[in-house]
CSV table of C-alpha atoms and ligand atoms in Angstrom, one decimal:
chain,number,residue,atom,x,y,z
A,3,MET,CA,15.5,-6.5,25.6
A,4,SER,CA,16.4,-9.0,23.0
A,5,ASP,CA,15.4,-8.6,19.2
A,6,LYS,CA,13.7,-11.3,17.4
A,7,LYS,CA,13.5,-9.4,14.2
A,8,SER,CA,15.1,-12.1,11.6
A,9,ASP,CA,11.9,-14.4,12.3
A,10,VAL,CA,9.7,-12.1,11.1
A,11,SER,CA,7.4,-13.6,8.3
A,12,LEU,CA,5.0,-12.1,5.7
A,13,GLU,CA,2.0,-13.5,8.1
A,14,ASP,CA,3.2,-11.4,10.9
A,15,ILE,CA,3.1,-8.2,8.7
A,16,VAL,CA,-0.4,-8.9,7.3
A,17,SER,CA,-1.7,-10.0,10.6
A,18,LEU,CA,-0.5,-6.9,12.7
A,19,CYS,CA,-1.6,-4.5,9.6
A,20,LYS,CA,-5.2,-6.2,9.9
A,21,ARG,CA,-5.4,-6.3,13.9
A,22,ARG,CA,-4.3,-2.9,14.2
A,23,GLY,CA,-6.4,-1.3,11.5
A,24,PHE,CA,-3.5,-0.5,9.1
A,25,VAL,CA,-4.8,-2.5,6.0
A,26,TYR,CA,-8.1,-4.6,5.5
A,27,PRO,CA,-8.6,-6.9,2.7
A,28,GLY,CA,-10.7,-5.5,0.0
A,29,SER,CA,-14.4,-6.3,-0.1
A,30,GLU,CA,-14.0,-8.1,3.0
A,31,ILE,CA,-17.7,-8.3,4.2
A,32,TYR,CA,-18.7,-9.9,0.5
A,33,GLY,CA,-15.8,-12.7,1.0
A,34,GLY,CA,-13.0,-10.4,-0.5
A,35,GLU,CA,-11.7,-9.5,-3.9
A,36,ALA,CA,-8.3,-11.0,-5.0
A,37,GLY,CA,-5.6,-8.1,-5.2
A,38,LEU,CA,-7.6,-5.3,-3.7
A,39,TYR,CA,-6.9,-3.9,-0.2
A,40,ASP,CA,-8.3,-1.0,2.0
A,41,TYR,CA,-6.1,1.4,4.0
A,42,GLY,CA,-7.8,1.7,7.5
A,43,PRO,CA,-7.3,4.7,10.2
A,44,TYR,CA,-3.7,3.9,10.9
A,45,GLY,CA,-2.6,2.8,7.4
A,46,VAL,CA,-3.9,6.0,6.0
A,47,GLU,CA,-1.9,8.2,8.1
A,48,LEU,CA,1.6,6.3,7.6
A,49,LEU,CA,0.8,6.0,3.4
A,50,ASN,CA,0.2,10.0,3.7
A,51,ASN,CA,3.2,10.4,5.6
A,52,ILE,CA,5.5,8.3,3.3
A,53,LYS,CA,3.7,10.3,0.3
A,54,ARG,CA,4.4,13.9,2.0
A,55,SER,CA,8.2,12.6,2.6
A,56,TRP,CA,8.5,11.5,-0.8
A,57,TRP,CA,6.9,14.9,-2.2
A,58,ARG,CA,8.8,16.9,0.1
A,59,ARG,CA,12.3,15.4,-1.5
A,60,ASN,CA,11.2,15.4,-5.0
A,61,VAL,CA,9.2,18.8,-5.2
A,62,HIS,CA,9.3,21.1,-2.3
A,63,LEU,CA,13.2,20.6,-2.0
A,64,ARG,CA,13.7,20.9,-5.5
A,65,ASP,CA,13.7,23.9,-7.6
A,66,ASP,CA,14.1,21.8,-10.6
A,67,ILE,CA,10.9,19.5,-10.5
A,68,VAL,CA,7.4,20.5,-10.3
A,69,GLY,CA,4.2,18.4,-9.4
A,70,ILE,CA,1.1,17.6,-11.1
A,71,ASP,CA,-2.3,15.7,-10.5
A,72,SER,CA,-3.7,14.3,-13.7
A,73,ALA,CA,-7.1,12.9,-14.7
A,74,MET,CA,-7.1,9.1,-14.5
A,75,PHE,CA,-8.9,8.7,-17.5
A,76,LYS,CA,-7.1,9.7,-20.7
A,77,HIS,CA,-7.6,9.8,-24.6
A,78,PRO,CA,-7.7,6.2,-25.5
A,79,ARG,CA,-4.7,6.7,-28.0
A,80,VAL,CA,-2.6,7.5,-24.9
A,81,TRP,CA,-2.4,3.8,-24.2
A,82,GLU,CA,-1.6,3.0,-28.1
A,83,ALA,CA,1.2,5.5,-27.9
A,84,SER,CA,2.5,4.0,-24.6
A,85,GLY,CA,2.5,0.5,-26.2
A,86,HIS,CA,0.1,-0.7,-23.5
A,87,VAL,CA,-2.6,-1.9,-25.9
A,88,GLY,CA,-0.4,-3.8,-28.2
A,89,GLY,CA,2.1,-5.2,-25.8
A,90,PHE,CA,1.1,-4.7,-22.1
A,91,SER,CA,1.0,-8.4,-21.4
A,92,ASP,CA,1.9,-11.4,-19.5
A,93,PRO,CA,2.5,-14.7,-21.0
A,94,LEU,CA,0.6,-17.2,-19.0
A,95,ALA,CA,-0.3,-21.1,-19.2
A,96,GLU,CA,-3.0,-23.0,-17.7
A,97,CYS,CA,-2.6,-26.1,-15.8
A,98,LYS,CA,-5.0,-28.5,-17.3
A,99,GLU,CA,-5.2,-30.2,-14.0
A,100,CYS,CA,-6.3,-27.6,-11.5
A,101,ASN,CA,-7.0,-24.6,-13.8
A,102,ASN,CA,-4.1,-22.6,-12.2
A,103,ARG,CA,-2.3,-20.1,-14.2
A,104,ILE,CA,1.1,-19.7,-14.0
A,105,ARG,CA,3.4,-16.6,-15.4
A,106,VAL,CA,5.7,-18.7,-17.8
A,107,ASP,CA,8.4,-16.1,-17.8
A,108,LYS,CA,8.6,-16.2,-13.8
A,109,GLU,CA,8.3,-19.9,-13.5
A,110,LEU,CA,11.1,-20.2,-16.1
A,111,ALA,CA,13.0,-18.1,-14.1
A,112,VAL,CA,12.7,-20.2,-10.9
A,113,ILE,CA,14.4,-22.8,-12.6
A,114,GLY,CA,17.0,-20.8,-13.8
A,115,VAL,CA,16.0,-20.1,-17.4
A,116,THR,CA,15.6,-16.4,-18.8
A,117,ALA,CA,12.8,-15.6,-20.9
A,118,ASP,CA,13.9,-12.4,-23.2
A,119,GLU,CA,11.1,-9.4,-22.9
A,120,LYS,CA,11.5,-9.3,-26.8
A,121,MET,CA,10.5,-13.1,-27.6
A,122,THR,CA,7.4,-13.4,-29.5
A,123,GLU,CA,4.5,-15.8,-28.1
A,124,ALA,CA,5.8,-18.7,-30.4
A,125,GLU,CA,9.6,-18.2,-29.1
A,126,LEU,CA,8.4,-18.3,-25.5
A,127,GLN,CA,6.3,-21.4,-26.5
A,128,LYS,CA,9.4,-23.2,-27.9
A,129,LEU,CA,11.5,-22.4,-24.6
A,130,PHE,CA,8.5,-23.5,-22.5
A,131,ASP,CA,8.3,-26.7,-24.5
A,132,GLU,CA,12.1,-27.3,-24.0
A,133,ASN,CA,11.9,-27.0,-20.1
A,134,LYS,CA,8.4,-28.6,-19.6
A,135,ASP,CA,9.4,-31.7,-17.9
A,136,LYS,CA,11.1,-29.2,-15.2
A,137,LEU,CA,8.1,-27.2,-14.6
A,138,LYS,CA,5.8,-28.1,-12.1
A,139,CYS,CA,2.2,-26.4,-11.2
A,140,PRO,CA,2.7,-24.6,-8.1
A,141,ASN,CA,-0.5,-25.1,-6.9
A,142,CYS,CA,-1.0,-29.2,-7.5
A,143,GLY,CA,2.3,-30.3,-8.6
A,144,LYS,CA,1.6,-31.8,-11.7
A,145,LYS,CA,3.1,-31.4,-15.1
A,146,ASN,CA,0.2,-31.0,-17.5
A,147,PHE,CA,0.3,-27.3,-19.1
A,148,GLY,CA,-1.7,-25.6,-21.8
A,149,PRO,CA,-0.4,-23.2,-24.6
A,150,VAL,CA,1.4,-20.1,-23.9
A,151,ARG,CA,-0.7,-17.1,-24.1
A,152,ALA,CA,-0.6,-13.3,-23.9
A,153,PHE,CA,-2.8,-11.5,-21.4
A,154,ASN,CA,-3.4,-7.9,-21.6
A,155,LEU,CA,-3.1,-6.3,-18.4
A,156,LEU,CA,-5.0,-2.9,-19.1
A,157,VAL,CA,-8.4,-2.7,-17.0
A,158,LYS,CA,-11.3,-1.7,-19.6
A,159,SER,CA,-13.7,1.1,-18.4
A,160,ASN,CA,-16.7,2.4,-20.4
A,161,LEU,CA,-16.5,6.4,-19.8
A,162,GLY,CA,-19.3,8.0,-21.8
A,163,ASP,CA,-20.1,4.5,-23.6
A,164,PHE,CA,-23.7,4.1,-22.7
A,165,THR,CA,-24.4,1.0,-24.6
A,166,GLY,CA,-21.2,-1.1,-23.4
A,167,ASP,CA,-20.0,-1.9,-26.9
A,168,ASP,CA,-17.7,0.9,-27.8
A,169,GLU,CA,-14.9,-0.2,-30.4
A,170,ARG,CA,-12.2,2.3,-28.8
A,171,PRO,CA,-12.8,1.6,-24.9
A,172,VAL,CA,-11.1,3.8,-22.2
A,173,TYR,CA,-8.6,2.3,-19.9
A,174,LEU,CA,-7.9,2.8,-16.2
A,175,PRO,CA,-4.3,4.0,-16.1
A,176,GLY,CA,-1.9,1.0,-16.6
A,177,GLU,CA,0.8,3.1,-15.0
A,178,ALA,CA,0.8,6.6,-13.5
A,179,CYS,CA,3.6,8.2,-15.6
A,180,GLN,CA,1.6,8.6,-18.9
A,181,GLY,CA,-0.2,11.9,-17.3
A,182,ILE,CA,3.4,13.4,-17.0
A,183,TYR,CA,4.2,13.1,-20.7
A,184,LEU,CA,0.8,14.4,-21.7
A,185,ASN,CA,1.4,17.5,-19.7
A,186,PHE,CA,4.9,18.0,-20.4
A,187,LYS,CA,4.0,20.7,-22.9
A,188,ASN,CA,1.8,22.4,-20.6
A,189,VAL,CA,4.6,22.6,-17.9
A,190,VAL,CA,6.9,24.3,-20.4
A,191,ASP,CA,4.5,26.5,-21.6
A,192,THR,CA,3.1,27.7,-18.4
A,193,THR,CA,5.9,27.6,-15.8
A,194,ARG,CA,9.6,29.0,-16.1
A,195,MET,CA,11.1,25.2,-16.2
A,196,LYS,CA,14.0,24.8,-18.4
A,197,ILE,CA,15.8,21.6,-19.5
A,198,PRO,CA,16.9,20.0,-17.1
A,199,PHE,CA,13.9,19.7,-15.2
A,200,GLY,CA,11.4,17.0,-13.7
A,201,ILE,CA,7.7,16.5,-13.2
A,202,ALA,CA,6.5,14.5,-10.3
A,203,GLN,CA,3.1,12.8,-9.7
A,204,ILE,CA,1.7,10.4,-7.3
A,205,GLY,CA,-1.2,8.4,-9.1
A,206,LYS,CA,-3.6,5.3,-9.3
A,207,ALA,CA,-2.4,2.5,-11.7
A,208,PHE,CA,-4.5,-0.6,-12.6
A,209,ARG,CA,-3.3,-3.8,-13.8
A,210,ASN,CA,-5.1,-7.1,-14.6
A,211,GLU,CA,-2.5,-9.0,-12.7
A,212,ILE,CA,-3.3,-12.7,-13.2
A,213,SER,CA,-2.1,-14.2,-9.7
A,214,PRO,CA,-2.1,-10.9,-7.5
A,215,ARG,CA,-0.2,-12.2,-4.5
A,216,ASN,CA,1.9,-11.5,-1.5
A,217,PHE,CA,-0.5,-8.9,0.2
A,218,LEU,CA,0.4,-5.4,-1.1
A,219,PHE,CA,3.2,-6.5,-3.1
A,220,ARG,CA,1.2,-7.8,-6.3
A,221,THR,CA,-2.2,-5.7,-6.1
A,222,ARG,CA,-4.9,-4.9,-9.2
A,223,GLU,CA,-4.9,-1.6,-8.0
A,224,MET,CA,-2.1,0.5,-6.8
A,225,GLU,CA,-0.5,3.9,-6.6
A,226,GLN,CA,2.7,5.0,-8.0
A,227,ALA,CA,4.9,7.6,-7.3
A,228,ASP,CA,7.0,8.7,-10.4
A,229,THR,CA,9.2,11.5,-11.1
A,230,GLN,CA,10.2,11.9,-15.2
A,231,TYR,CA,13.4,14.1,-15.5
A,232,PHE,CA,13.8,15.4,-18.8
A,233,VAL,CA,17.4,15.8,-20.1
A,234,ARG,CA,18.9,16.9,-23.5
A,235,PRO,CA,19.7,14.1,-25.8
A,236,ASN,CA,22.8,12.1,-24.9
A,237,GLU,CA,23.0,13.9,-21.3
A,238,ASN,CA,21.5,11.0,-19.7
A,239,LYS,CA,24.5,9.2,-18.1
A,240,GLU,CA,25.9,11.6,-15.1
A,241,LYS,CA,22.3,12.6,-14.4
A,242,TYR,CA,21.0,9.4,-14.1
A,243,GLU,CA,23.6,8.4,-11.6
A,244,GLU,CA,22.5,11.5,-9.4
A,245,VAL,CA,18.9,10.5,-9.7
A,246,LYS,CA,19.8,6.9,-8.4
A,247,LYS,CA,21.7,8.2,-5.6
A,248,ASP,CA,18.9,10.4,-4.7
A,249,ARG,CA,16.5,8.0,-4.8
A,250,TRP,CA,18.5,5.6,-2.5
A,251,ASP,CA,19.2,8.2,-0.2
A,252,TRP,CA,15.4,9.0,0.6
A,253,TYR,CA,14.9,5.2,1.5
A,254,VAL,CA,18.0,5.4,4.1
A,255,SER,CA,17.9,9.0,5.3
A,256,ASP,CA,14.4,9.8,5.0
A,257,LEU,CA,12.2,6.9,5.9
A,258,GLY,CA,15.1,5.3,7.8
A,259,ILE,CA,15.1,1.9,6.0
A,260,SER,CA,18.1,-0.3,7.0
A,261,GLU,CA,20.8,-0.2,4.3
A,262,SER,CA,21.5,-3.8,4.7
A,263,LYS,CA,17.8,-4.8,3.6
A,264,LEU,CA,18.0,-2.8,0.2
A,265,ARG,CA,20.3,-3.4,-2.9
A,266,TRP,CA,20.4,-2.5,-6.5
A,267,SER,CA,19.5,-4.8,-9.2
A,268,GLN,CA,20.3,-4.1,-12.8
A,269,HIS,CA,18.2,-5.3,-15.7
A,270,ASP,CA,19.6,-8.0,-17.8
A,271,ASN,CA,16.9,-7.7,-20.7
A,272,LEU,CA,16.4,-4.0,-21.6
A,273,VAL,CA,13.3,-3.0,-23.2
A,274,PHE,CA,14.3,-2.0,-27.1
A,275,TYR,CA,14.3,1.8,-26.2
A,276,ALA,CA,15.7,1.8,-22.9
A,277,ALA,CA,19.7,2.8,-22.2
A,278,ASP,CA,19.7,1.4,-18.8
A,279,ALA,CA,17.3,0.2,-16.2
A,280,TRP,CA,17.9,-0.6,-12.2
A,281,ASP,CA,15.6,-1.5,-9.6
A,282,ILE,CA,15.9,-0.9,-5.8
A,283,GLU,CA,14.9,-4.1,-4.0
A,284,TYR,CA,14.2,-4.6,-0.2
A,285,ASP,CA,14.7,-7.8,1.3
A,286,TYR,CA,10.9,-8.7,2.4
A,287,PRO,CA,9.8,-11.0,5.1
A,288,SER,CA,9.5,-14.4,3.6
A,289,LEU,CA,9.7,-13.2,0.0
A,290,GLY,CA,13.5,-12.2,-0.1
A,291,PHE,CA,14.7,-9.3,-1.9
A,292,ASP,CA,12.4,-8.0,-4.7
A,293,GLU,CA,11.7,-4.7,-6.4
A,294,VAL,CA,10.0,-1.8,-4.9
A,295,GLU,CA,10.9,0.8,-7.4
A,296,GLY,CA,12.3,1.2,-10.9
A,297,ILE,CA,15.0,3.9,-11.8
A,298,HIS,CA,14.8,3.5,-15.7
A,299,ASP,CA,17.0,5.6,-18.5
A,300,ARG,CA,14.2,5.7,-21.5
A,301,THR,CA,15.5,8.0,-23.9
A,302,ASP,CA,13.3,9.8,-26.1
A,303,TYR,CA,10.9,7.1,-26.5
A,304,ASP,CA,7.8,8.5,-24.6
A,305,LEU,CA,7.9,12.2,-26.3
A,306,THR,CA,8.6,10.7,-29.6
A,307,GLN,CA,5.6,8.4,-29.2
A,308,HIS,CA,3.3,10.9,-28.2
A,309,THR,CA,4.2,13.4,-31.0
A,310,GLU,CA,3.5,10.8,-33.5
A,311,PHE,CA,0.1,9.4,-31.9
A,312,SER,CA,-1.1,12.8,-30.9
A,313,GLU,CA,0.3,14.8,-34.1
A,314,THR,CA,1.3,17.5,-31.5
A,315,ASP,CA,4.8,18.7,-31.5
A,316,LEU,CA,6.7,17.6,-28.2
A,317,HIS,CA,10.0,19.1,-29.7
A,318,TYR,CA,11.7,21.2,-27.0
A,319,ARG,CA,13.2,24.7,-28.1
A,320,ASP,CA,16.3,25.8,-26.0
A,321,PRO,CA,15.7,29.2,-25.2
A,322,GLN,CA,19.3,30.3,-25.4
A,323,THR,CA,20.4,28.5,-28.5
A,324,ASN,CA,17.3,27.8,-30.3
A,325,GLU,CA,18.2,24.4,-30.6
A,326,LYS,CA,15.3,21.9,-31.1
A,327,TYR,CA,15.0,18.4,-29.7
A,328,ILE,CA,12.9,15.8,-28.1
A,329,PRO,CA,14.1,15.4,-24.6
A,330,TRP,CA,15.1,12.2,-23.2
A,331,VAL,CA,13.7,11.1,-20.0
A,332,LEU,CA,15.1,9.7,-16.7
A,333,GLU,CA,12.1,7.8,-15.0
A,334,THR,CA,11.7,6.6,-11.2
A,335,SER,CA,8.5,4.7,-10.5
A,336,MET,CA,7.9,3.5,-7.1
A,337,GLY,CA,5.0,1.6,-5.8
A,338,MET,CA,3.4,2.9,-2.7
A,339,GLY,CA,1.9,-0.5,-1.6
A,340,ARG,CA,5.4,-1.8,-1.9
A,341,ILE,CA,7.2,0.9,0.1
A,342,PHE,CA,4.4,0.8,2.7
A,343,MET,CA,5.4,-2.9,3.2
A,344,ALA,CA,8.8,-2.3,3.2
A,345,VAL,CA,8.4,0.4,5.8
A,346,VAL,CA,6.2,-1.6,7.9
A,347,SER,CA,8.5,-4.7,7.8
A,348,ASP,CA,11.7,-2.7,8.4
A,349,ALA,CA,10.1,-1.2,11.6
A,350,TYR,CA,8.5,-4.3,12.6
A,351,THR,CA,10.2,-5.6,16.2
A,352,VAL,CA,9.4,-8.3,18.5
A,353,GLU,CA,11.5,-7.6,21.7
A,354,GLU,CA,11.7,-10.1,24.9
A,355,LEU,CA,11.6,-8.1,27.9
A,356,GLU,CA,13.2,-8.7,30.9
A,357,ASP,CA,10.0,-10.3,32.9
A,358,GLY,CA,10.0,-12.9,30.1
A,359,SER,CA,7.0,-11.6,28.3
A,360,SER,CA,7.3,-10.0,25.0
A,361,ARG,CA,6.2,-7.2,23.0
A,362,THR,CA,5.6,-6.3,19.3
A,363,VAL,CA,6.6,-2.7,18.4
A,364,LEU,CA,6.9,-0.5,14.9
A,365,LYS,CA,10.0,1.5,15.2
A,366,LEU,CA,9.0,3.8,12.9
A,367,LYS,CA,10.6,7.3,12.5
A,368,PRO,CA,8.6,9.8,14.4
A,369,GLU,CA,7.9,11.4,11.3
A,370,LEU,CA,6.3,8.6,9.6
A,371,ALA,CA,4.2,7.3,12.8
A,372,PRO,CA,0.4,7.3,12.5
A,373,VAL,CA,0.1,8.7,15.7
A,374,ARG,CA,2.9,11.2,17.0
A,375,TYR,CA,1.5,11.4,21.0
A,376,ALA,CA,-0.8,9.1,22.8
A,377,VAL,CA,-2.4,10.8,25.9
A,378,PHE,CA,-3.7,9.0,28.6
A,379,PRO,CA,-5.4,10.0,31.9
A,380,LEU,CA,-3.9,7.6,34.6
A,381,LEU,CA,-7.3,6.4,35.7
A,382,LYS,CA,-10.5,6.7,33.8
A,383,ASN,CA,-12.7,6.9,37.0
A,384,LYS,CA,-11.2,10.4,38.0
A,385,PRO,CA,-13.0,13.0,36.3
A,386,GLU,CA,-10.5,15.8,36.9
A,387,LEU,CA,-7.6,13.6,35.4
A,388,VAL,CA,-9.7,12.9,32.4
A,389,GLU,CA,-10.5,16.5,32.1
A,390,LYS,CA,-7.0,17.3,32.3
A,391,ALA,CA,-5.8,14.7,29.6
A,392,ARG,CA,-8.5,16.0,27.2
A,393,GLU,CA,-7.0,19.3,27.7
A,394,VAL,CA,-3.7,18.1,26.8
A,395,TYR,CA,-4.7,16.2,24.0
A,396,LYS,CA,-6.9,19.2,22.4
A,397,LYS,CA,-3.7,21.2,22.8
A,398,LEU,CA,-1.2,18.9,21.1
A,399,SER,CA,-3.6,18.2,18.5
A,400,GLU,CA,-3.3,21.3,16.8
A,401,ASN,CA,0.2,20.5,15.8
A,402,TYR,CA,0.4,16.7,15.9
A,403,VAL,CA,-1.6,13.8,15.2
A,404,CYS,CA,-2.7,12.4,18.8
A,405,GLU,CA,-4.6,9.9,20.4
A,406,PHE,CA,-6.7,9.8,23.4
A,407,ASP,CA,-7.0,6.7,25.2
A,408,ASP,CA,-8.4,5.9,28.8
A,409,ASN,CA,-9.2,2.1,28.0
A,410,GLY,CA,-7.8,-0.4,30.5
A,411,ASN,CA,-4.5,-0.4,32.1
A,412,ILE,CA,-1.7,1.5,31.5
A,413,GLY,CA,0.6,-1.4,30.5
A,414,LYS,CA,-2.1,-2.4,27.9
A,415,ARG,CA,-2.4,1.1,26.5
A,416,TYR,CA,1.4,1.2,25.9
A,417,ARG,CA,1.4,-2.3,24.2
A,418,ARG,CA,-1.4,-1.0,21.6
A,419,GLN,CA,0.4,2.3,21.0
A,420,ASP,CA,3.8,0.2,20.5
A,421,GLU,CA,2.3,-1.9,17.9
A,422,ILE,CA,0.9,1.4,15.8
A,423,GLY,CA,4.3,2.9,16.4
A,424,THR,CA,3.5,5.6,18.6
A,425,PRO,CA,6.9,7.1,19.4
A,426,GLU,CA,5.9,8.8,22.8
A,427,CYS,CA,3.0,8.3,25.5
A,428,ILE,CA,1.8,11.1,27.7
A,429,VAL,CA,0.3,9.8,31.0
A,430,ILE,CA,-1.5,12.5,33.2
A,431,ASP,CA,-1.3,11.7,36.9
A,432,PHE,CA,-2.2,13.2,40.1
A,433,ASP,CA,1.0,15.4,40.3
A,434,THR,CA,-0.1,17.0,36.9
A,435,LEU,CA,-2.7,18.7,38.8
A,436,VAL,CA,-0.4,20.3,41.0
A,437,ASP,CA,2.4,21.3,39.0
A,438,ASP,CA,1.4,20.6,35.2
A,439,THR,CA,4.1,18.0,34.8
A,440,VAL,CA,3.3,14.7,33.0
A,441,THR,CA,4.9,11.3,32.3
A,442,ILE,CA,6.3,10.9,28.7
A,443,ARG,CA,7.2,7.7,28.0
A,444,ASP,CA,9.7,6.5,25.1
A,445,ARG,CA,8.4,3.8,22.7
A,446,ASP,CA,11.9,2.4,21.9
A,447,THR,CA,13.7,2.4,25.5
A,448,THR,CA,10.5,2.4,27.3
A,449,LYS,CA,11.9,4.9,29.8
A,450,GLN,CA,10.2,7.4,31.3
A,451,LYS,CA,10.5,11.1,32.2
A,452,ARG,CA,9.1,14.0,33.8
A,453,VAL,CA,8.5,17.1,31.9
A,454,ASN,CA,6.3,20.3,31.9
A,455,ILE,CA,3.1,20.4,29.6
A,456,SER,CA,4.6,23.7,28.1
A,457,GLU,CA,7.8,21.8,26.9
A,458,LEU,CA,5.3,19.7,24.7
A,459,VAL,CA,3.7,22.3,23.1
B,507,ATP,P1,7.0,-6.4,-11.6
B,507,ATP,O1,8.3,-6.7,-12.5
B,507,ATP,O2,7.1,-6.8,-10.4
B,507,ATP,O3,5.6,-6.6,-12.2
B,507,ATP,P2,7.1,-3.9,-13.3
B,507,ATP,O4,8.5,-3.8,-13.6
B,507,ATP,O5,6.1,-4.2,-13.8
B,507,ATP,O6,6.8,-4.7,-11.8
B,507,ATP,P3,6.9,-1.2,-13.3
B,507,ATP,O7,5.9,-1.2,-14.5
B,507,ATP,O8,8.1,-0.9,-13.3
B,507,ATP,O9,7.0,-2.6,-12.5
B,507,ATP,O10,6.0,-0.1,-12.0
B,507,ATP,C1,6.8,0.5,-11.7
B,507,ATP,C2,6.5,0.2,-9.7
B,507,ATP,O11,5.1,0.0,-9.4
B,507,ATP,C3,7.0,-1.0,-9.6
B,507,ATP,O12,8.7,-0.7,-9.0
B,507,ATP,C4,6.4,-1.6,-8.3
B,507,ATP,O13,6.8,-1.0,-6.9
B,507,ATP,C5,5.0,-1.0,-8.5
B,507,ATP,N1,4.3,-2.1,-8.9
B,507,ATP,C6,3.8,-2.4,-10.1
B,507,ATP,N2,3.2,-3.4,-10.4
B,507,ATP,C7,2.4,-3.5,-9.0
B,507,ATP,C8,1.4,-4.3,-8.8
B,507,ATP,N3,0.8,-5.2,-9.7
B,507,ATP,N4,0.9,-4.1,-7.3
B,507,ATP,C9,2.0,-3.4,-6.7
B,507,ATP,N5,2.8,-2.5,-7.0
B,507,ATP,C10,3.1,-2.8,-8.4
């Protein structure tokens, strides 16, 4: 078998995800809605397995981290304290020829010009004007842009506002981590957690991304898996390295992602309160290296902001020394869609077989695979085989996610399971009826062996 992995494109991944029920375009029967996707039957299993793996490493295997699940709607002041109402915006310019909107900072980056995050709209406009002759509309190729404007990314809603003209709108979360800061005091007051400790959460976030694109990479609704680790002031450096290492290890050891497809990237432009910021990037098909997760050293910014805006004292009192301080925060924030895409891309393999045909196989770690065992009766029209296969399927289903399939020839059934990443297929044949043995076929080697049913259960 030879491997043709390097030729894989984003289109191949999107196509497999649709064809095999992993991810569907959102609201498809209505013609679709940009930047929204639905996870299908296999997608939701894979997504849940990735989440479980993340939760296990970050909560269950840690006695210094606890999990929460906060309400999506929050007091409107939360998003003022977080800086989202004032500053959570993308600088955009519209092409006067085709009305396509471009992200000014991103397009400048393409021609090697860095726009500082701290720049005002006027400064950015000046930089844009200086480089205008080098910037072409990616849609129509013309060079005729309107002014640079900031577009707020928060998604508004109207919880409890029955007239629709509330002056203080509620927002859907722009990021999942705010729920953690809001519950910092609750966790300190109600658990035995002492600094240093962390809080973890997987939560939905919504952003009015102007140009959602690249499949699950930039969507308008997403899920983020976050940890916020609280440390004593100025005790951030060493812990930050530990946090970074632990995150990297999860990708490689727990998810089995190839290390050569991952890299670190440090932020050049730090936001004013941050002490350091690194991203883990994955080498996505067609896109190249881009951010999956941000690991940020945020100093005391978040809890200071919420102390000021909520007028609730979020200082921590050290139970031993009685010392009072606002804890510093080390944040890890990963997009579930982006990690899902990385896991599928990394597992996606096209192999040429000895007979000249080829097969697509998702070489997922068995713990992540949407289906752990597929169970087939050799023939559909032999009731005794079907009955026995159903029995084995039922038994295994008590402990694993299994699939029963009696459709088409065995070769086709194997191909289907290969494409969804099922590690092992079990075939019930006439010998099974005599001695309770079955054929078990390995996804990666395609080798088969004979085992007793009792060994499986
Ligand atoms: P980018 O610079 O790509 O817009 P960001 O730096 O704004 O991302 P954060 O606010 O740090 O992203 O969010 C943390 C994580 O959430 C990111 O690493 C990414 O995995 C995910 N994420 C952010 N925006 C989106 C989006 N629009 N669609 C999917 N995932 C996203």
